[in-house]
């Protein structure tokens, strides 16, 4: 199952840029972190949630820079020792780097810099109050100079107790960091760093995309960057709140295939497990627009992203599934899998259908067993007449033919789907001599592969699993 995981591929392109910048800023982060412990329990080092550090000159990231970033990232692990935080506070030693998203603080009792994994839940609640449109203002911290002096005194005490050379060096470094706030601000100015909230960044990106004076390249870059932010549920909902979502949805009917593609890319991420956004997207016409892209002549990459956005819009949203069926979505997908040059999309389509079939089945089963689904939601699932439509529209045959695909993972998905369609398609499958032949051939092939797997000591291996599903299909179809 695809499960929208391919979005992860993109992460390394944008993250290291910020990660690296942050690392260079580590000393500043440390001081700031210390200054802010009492107001926020997280600091600038904590990218990706509330505050982001961006360098305005660099924010319109272009390909060349991304390449550099990747090259830089490749170097990084050789230079730095990376510390892997846990959910407990642990002392960080000099020269150790922490992964983005970690929580760093200065322990005033011991003078040590400590790190732990961000605690999602707490973080969310902490954030709720301070969220919208807030700028980080280093003057408003509640840290007093007395606290700093006390902390310094602790360092001195500590230095007397443990006086290994390394520790002394570390403490000298830490002391250097106690500089007046004015100096700190100057550093920020020199670095040309602006502290922007995710919301502000999204507004800026949407304005860039929405502006008629932006070039195509700028628009695409804005969407590309935006995709990173909308993975977070809160951000995706914020996008909705200022009208940004609709702007992106309208991008789906742009005349530029690339704009369509990247708009779909952003939407796929924004819809993912985000019911509020999914509902708004349906109201905003996203479903029709996605189907139009899939039904008309478009480059393969555009259709791929549109299909991804469609999957993410339909999942766990029975109302959208009903609309999809009403709008003729199954016919659109059928033409798509039969279109020349779109074969690679066929497996994704079949996977989507498998997901929808099993989702409805589990929802109905769950509702009976646990009774904790709302009656409205169950009613909506009941109104998704998926299986009869699939049968009427020839999906039994289409799916059976796809078993001829050469890749193992494609066959795996097709076998899964055949299993899910078995009750509905039994007559068709039973009479389909080609299907029986194909299953026979595959059975022999996977018997051999499973035997090899077994020789290598794997007794519940991948090929054995495929073989098991083939065997059970053959048995059911007898
Ligand atoms: C996008 O641009 C249009 C006009 O060009 C404007 O009316 C609309 O408010 C803009 N939308 C956003 C969210 O900025
Ligand atoms: C897309 O269609 C909507 C209405 O369906 C329209 O408001 C919008 O301007 C269109 N966008 C483009 C870029 O054509």
Short mmCIF file of C-alpha atoms in Angstrom, two decimals, residues 157-419:
data_model
loop_
_atom_site.label_atom_id
_atom_site.label_comp_id
_atom_site.label_asym_id
_atom_site.label_seq_id
_atom_site.Cartn_x
_atom_site.Cartn_y
_atom_site.Cartn_z
CA UNK A 157 31.48 25.26 41.31
CA UNK A 158 31.22 22.50 38.78
CA UNK A 159 34.59 23.42 37.30
CA UNK A 160 36.28 22.89 40.63
CA UNK A 161 34.78 19.50 41.08
CA UNK A 162 35.48 18.03 37.69
CA UNK A 163 38.55 19.51 36.18
CA UNK A 164 39.43 17.31 33.30
CA UNK A 165 40.85 19.37 30.48
CA UNK A 166 37.95 18.64 28.24
CA UNK A 167 35.45 19.87 30.77
CA UNK A 168 37.34 23.06 31.33
CA UNK A 169 37.39 23.75 27.65
CA UNK A 170 33.72 23.09 27.47
CA UNK A 171 33.00 25.44 30.30
CA UNK A 172 35.15 28.15 28.81
CA UNK A 173 33.11 27.83 25.67
CA UNK A 174 29.87 27.98 27.57
CA UNK A 175 31.01 31.08 29.42
CA UNK A 176 31.82 32.79 26.17
CA UNK A 177 28.19 32.43 25.36
CA UNK A 178 27.08 34.69 28.15
CA UNK A 179 27.03 37.84 26.20
CA UNK A 180 24.79 40.86 26.38
CA UNK A 181 21.57 40.68 24.54
CA UNK A 182 22.62 43.60 22.29
CA UNK A 183 25.52 41.60 21.02
CA UNK A 184 23.28 38.68 20.40
CA UNK A 185 20.89 40.75 18.35
CA UNK A 186 23.75 42.03 16.29
CA UNK A 187 24.74 38.48 15.55
CA UNK A 188 21.27 37.78 14.32
CA UNK A 189 21.35 40.81 12.08
CA UNK A 190 24.67 39.78 10.65
CA UNK A 191 23.33 36.35 9.89
CA UNK A 192 20.36 38.06 8.33
CA UNK A 193 18.07 35.74 10.13
CA UNK A 194 14.41 36.45 10.50
CA UNK A 195 12.32 34.45 12.87
CA UNK A 196 9.11 33.60 11.18
CA UNK A 197 6.23 31.42 12.29
CA UNK A 198 4.99 28.62 10.09
CA UNK A 199 1.84 30.62 9.51
CA UNK A 200 3.79 33.63 8.27
CA UNK A 201 5.83 31.43 6.00
CA UNK A 202 2.72 29.85 4.53
CA UNK A 203 1.12 33.24 3.94
CA UNK A 204 4.28 34.39 2.18
CA UNK A 205 4.40 31.25 0.02
CA UNK A 206 0.73 31.49 -0.89
CA UNK A 207 1.14 35.15 -1.82
CA UNK A 208 4.07 34.22 -4.00
CA UNK A 209 2.06 31.49 -5.68
CA UNK A 210 -1.07 33.62 -6.03
CA UNK A 211 0.72 36.66 -7.40
CA UNK A 212 0.39 37.31 -11.11
CA UNK A 213 3.87 38.82 -11.11
CA UNK A 214 5.53 35.57 -10.01
CA UNK A 215 7.22 33.50 -12.67
CA UNK A 216 6.25 29.89 -13.23
CA UNK A 217 9.46 28.82 -11.55
CA UNK A 218 8.73 30.94 -8.49
CA UNK A 219 5.24 29.53 -8.25
CA UNK A 220 6.49 25.97 -8.39
CA UNK A 221 9.17 26.73 -5.81
CA UNK A 222 6.52 28.23 -3.52
CA UNK A 223 4.36 25.11 -3.81
CA UNK A 224 7.34 22.88 -3.28
CA UNK A 225 8.22 24.67 -0.06
CA UNK A 226 4.61 24.79 1.05
CA UNK A 227 4.31 21.03 0.81
CA UNK A 228 6.79 20.72 3.63
CA UNK A 229 4.68 22.78 6.01
CA UNK A 230 1.28 21.26 5.37
CA UNK A 231 2.31 17.82 6.59
CA UNK A 232 1.55 19.13 10.03
CA UNK A 233 -2.13 18.98 10.80
CA UNK A 234 -2.23 22.38 12.46
CA UNK A 235 -0.48 23.99 9.55
CA UNK A 236 -2.82 22.44 7.02
CA UNK A 237 -5.76 23.80 8.99
CA UNK A 238 -4.15 27.21 9.18
CA UNK A 239 -3.71 27.15 5.42
CA UNK A 240 -7.44 26.70 5.23
CA UNK A 241 -8.12 29.53 7.65
CA UNK A 242 -6.66 32.29 5.48
CA UNK A 243 -7.93 31.02 2.15
CA UNK A 244 -4.67 29.45 1.07
CA UNK A 245 -6.17 26.02 0.57
CA UNK A 246 -8.61 27.33 -2.03
CA UNK A 247 -5.79 29.08 -3.87
CA UNK A 248 -3.95 25.78 -4.12
CA UNK A 249 -7.12 23.92 -5.14
CA UNK A 250 -7.63 26.46 -7.93
CA UNK A 251 -4.09 25.71 -9.04
CA UNK A 252 -5.41 22.32 -10.12
CA UNK A 253 -7.10 23.90 -13.12
CA UNK A 254 -4.14 25.98 -14.11
CA UNK A 255 -3.13 25.67 -17.73
CA UNK A 256 0.38 24.72 -16.66
CA UNK A 257 0.79 20.98 -16.06
CA UNK A 258 3.57 21.72 -13.57
CA UNK A 259 1.34 23.95 -11.50
CA UNK A 260 -1.32 21.25 -11.49
CA UNK A 261 1.28 18.72 -10.46
CA UNK A 262 2.69 20.68 -7.54
CA UNK A 263 -0.72 21.87 -6.41
CA UNK A 264 -1.76 18.21 -6.23
CA UNK A 265 1.45 17.44 -4.38
CA UNK A 266 0.66 20.03 -1.70
CA UNK A 267 -2.97 18.92 -1.45
CA UNK A 268 -2.05 15.27 -1.10
CA UNK A 269 0.03 16.15 1.93
CA UNK A 270 -2.57 18.53 3.37
CA UNK A 271 -5.47 16.08 3.09
CA UNK A 272 -3.62 13.20 4.62
CA UNK A 273 -5.50 12.11 7.77
CA UNK A 274 -6.85 15.62 8.20
CA UNK A 275 -10.67 15.45 8.16
CA UNK A 276 -11.19 19.19 8.51
CA UNK A 277 -9.11 19.90 5.45
CA UNK A 278 -10.69 17.02 3.54
CA UNK A 279 -14.17 18.44 4.15
CA UNK A 280 -13.16 21.91 2.99
CA UNK A 281 -11.47 20.48 -0.06
CA UNK A 282 -14.65 18.72 -1.13
CA UNK A 283 -16.55 21.98 -0.74
CA UNK A 284 -13.83 23.78 -2.66
CA UNK A 285 -14.23 21.48 -5.66
CA UNK A 286 -10.97 19.59 -5.28
CA UNK A 287 -12.51 16.25 -6.17
CA UNK A 288 -13.89 17.40 -9.54
CA UNK A 289 -10.64 19.11 -10.43
CA UNK A 290 -8.56 16.07 -9.59
CA UNK A 291 -10.83 13.85 -11.66
CA UNK A 292 -10.54 16.27 -14.58
CA UNK A 293 -6.75 15.99 -14.44
CA UNK A 294 -6.98 12.21 -14.37
CA UNK A 295 -9.50 12.13 -17.23
CA UNK A 296 -7.71 14.47 -19.62
CA UNK A 297 -4.43 14.32 -21.45
CA UNK A 298 -1.68 15.24 -19.01
CA UNK A 299 1.92 14.26 -18.41
CA UNK A 300 2.38 11.09 -16.38
CA UNK A 301 3.97 12.96 -13.45
CA UNK A 302 0.97 15.26 -13.19
CA UNK A 303 -1.43 12.33 -13.16
CA UNK A 304 0.69 10.56 -10.60
CA UNK A 305 0.43 13.44 -8.16
CA UNK A 306 -3.26 13.91 -8.88
CA UNK A 307 -3.84 10.26 -8.09
CA UNK A 308 -1.88 10.64 -4.88
CA UNK A 309 -4.02 13.63 -3.85
CA UNK A 310 -7.18 11.73 -4.76
CA UNK A 311 -6.15 8.78 -2.55
CA UNK A 312 -5.46 11.06 0.32
CA UNK A 313 -8.77 12.88 -0.14
CA UNK A 314 -10.82 9.68 -0.21
CA UNK A 315 -9.20 7.78 2.64
CA UNK A 316 -11.24 7.60 5.81
CA UNK A 317 -13.77 10.00 4.36
CA UNK A 318 -16.87 8.07 3.28
CA UNK A 319 -18.69 11.18 2.13
CA UNK A 320 -15.92 11.90 -0.38
CA UNK A 321 -16.05 8.27 -1.48
CA UNK A 322 -19.76 8.61 -2.21
CA UNK A 323 -19.14 11.77 -4.21
CA UNK A 324 -16.34 10.05 -6.05
CA UNK A 325 -18.70 7.27 -7.14
CA UNK A 326 -21.42 9.77 -8.07
CA UNK A 327 -19.05 11.82 -10.18
CA UNK A 328 -18.04 8.76 -12.16
CA UNK A 329 -14.67 8.38 -10.51
CA UNK A 330 -14.51 4.66 -11.23
CA UNK A 331 -14.97 5.26 -14.95
CA UNK A 332 -12.21 7.86 -14.85
CA UNK A 333 -9.86 5.40 -13.16
CA UNK A 334 -10.81 2.67 -15.60
CA UNK A 335 -9.88 4.82 -18.57
CA UNK A 336 -6.72 5.77 -16.77
CA UNK A 337 -5.48 2.21 -16.27
CA UNK A 338 -6.30 1.37 -19.87
CA UNK A 339 -4.58 4.42 -21.30
CA UNK A 340 -1.33 3.79 -23.10
CA UNK A 341 1.76 4.78 -21.16
CA UNK A 342 -0.09 4.90 -17.85
CA UNK A 343 0.51 1.27 -16.87
CA UNK A 344 2.57 2.29 -13.88
CA UNK A 345 -0.49 3.98 -12.45
CA UNK A 346 -2.57 0.83 -12.67
CA UNK A 347 -1.04 -0.72 -9.56
CA UNK A 348 -1.64 2.47 -7.60
CA UNK A 349 -5.23 2.54 -8.75
CA UNK A 350 -5.75 -1.07 -7.74
CA UNK A 351 -4.16 -0.34 -4.39
CA UNK A 352 -6.54 2.56 -3.88
CA UNK A 353 -9.50 0.32 -4.65
CA UNK A 354 -8.17 -2.31 -2.26
CA UNK A 355 -7.84 0.31 0.46
CA UNK A 356 -11.36 1.58 -0.11
CA UNK A 357 -12.86 -1.90 -0.11
CA UNK A 358 -11.10 -2.94 3.08
CA UNK A 359 -11.70 0.39 4.79
CA UNK A 360 -15.46 0.06 4.30
CA UNK A 361 -15.39 -3.54 5.37
CA UNK A 362 -13.44 -2.82 8.56
CA UNK A 363 -15.56 0.22 9.35
CA UNK A 364 -18.72 -1.84 9.16
CA UNK A 365 -17.23 -4.69 11.15
CA UNK A 366 -15.86 -2.35 13.78
CA UNK A 367 -19.16 -0.57 14.12
CA UNK A 368 -20.85 -3.87 14.89
CA UNK A 369 -18.22 -5.02 17.33
CA UNK A 370 -17.49 -1.88 19.29
CA UNK A 371 -20.47 0.35 18.62
CA UNK A 372 -18.34 3.42 19.05
CA UNK A 373 -18.67 4.74 15.54
CA UNK A 374 -21.20 7.49 15.12
CA UNK A 375 -24.38 6.30 13.37
CA UNK A 376 -23.96 9.05 10.76
CA UNK A 377 -20.52 7.85 9.84
CA UNK A 378 -21.62 4.24 9.63
CA UNK A 379 -24.55 5.35 7.50
CA UNK A 380 -22.15 7.11 5.18
CA UNK A 381 -20.01 4.02 4.80
CA UNK A 382 -23.14 2.01 4.07
CA UNK A 383 -23.96 4.44 1.28
CA UNK A 384 -20.66 3.87 -0.45
CA UNK A 385 -21.82 1.24 -2.93
CA UNK A 386 -18.37 0.32 -3.96
CA UNK A 387 -18.35 -3.41 -4.59
CA UNK A 388 -21.45 -3.53 -6.84
CA UNK A 389 -20.06 -0.63 -8.88
CA UNK A 390 -16.70 -2.30 -9.19
CA UNK A 391 -18.31 -5.44 -10.49
CA UNK A 392 -20.61 -3.62 -12.93
CA UNK A 393 -17.77 -1.64 -14.37
CA UNK A 394 -15.51 -4.52 -15.15
CA UNK A 395 -12.98 -4.16 -12.34
CA UNK A 396 -13.00 -7.92 -11.71
CA UNK A 397 -11.52 -8.46 -15.17
CA UNK A 398 -9.23 -5.43 -15.08
CA UNK A 399 -7.71 -6.52 -11.78
CA UNK A 400 -7.31 -10.12 -12.92
CA UNK A 401 -5.41 -8.98 -16.03
CA UNK A 402 -3.00 -6.93 -13.96
CA UNK A 403 -1.67 -10.11 -12.44
CA UNK A 404 0.39 -10.43 -15.61
CA UNK A 405 2.61 -7.55 -14.46
CA UNK A 406 6.22 -8.65 -14.03
CA UNK A 407 7.11 -6.97 -10.71
CA UNK A 408 6.70 -8.88 -7.49
CA UNK A 409 5.35 -5.97 -5.52
CA UNK A 410 2.82 -5.15 -8.25
CA UNK A 411 1.66 -8.77 -8.16
CA UNK A 412 1.50 -8.61 -4.38
CA UNK A 413 -0.92 -5.69 -4.55
CA UNK A 414 -2.97 -7.30 -7.30
CA UNK A 415 -3.21 -10.57 -5.34
CA UNK A 416 -4.33 -8.63 -2.29
CA UNK A 417 -7.01 -6.89 -4.30
CA UNK A 418 -8.15 -10.13 -5.95
CA UNK A 419 -8.60 -11.50 -2.44
#
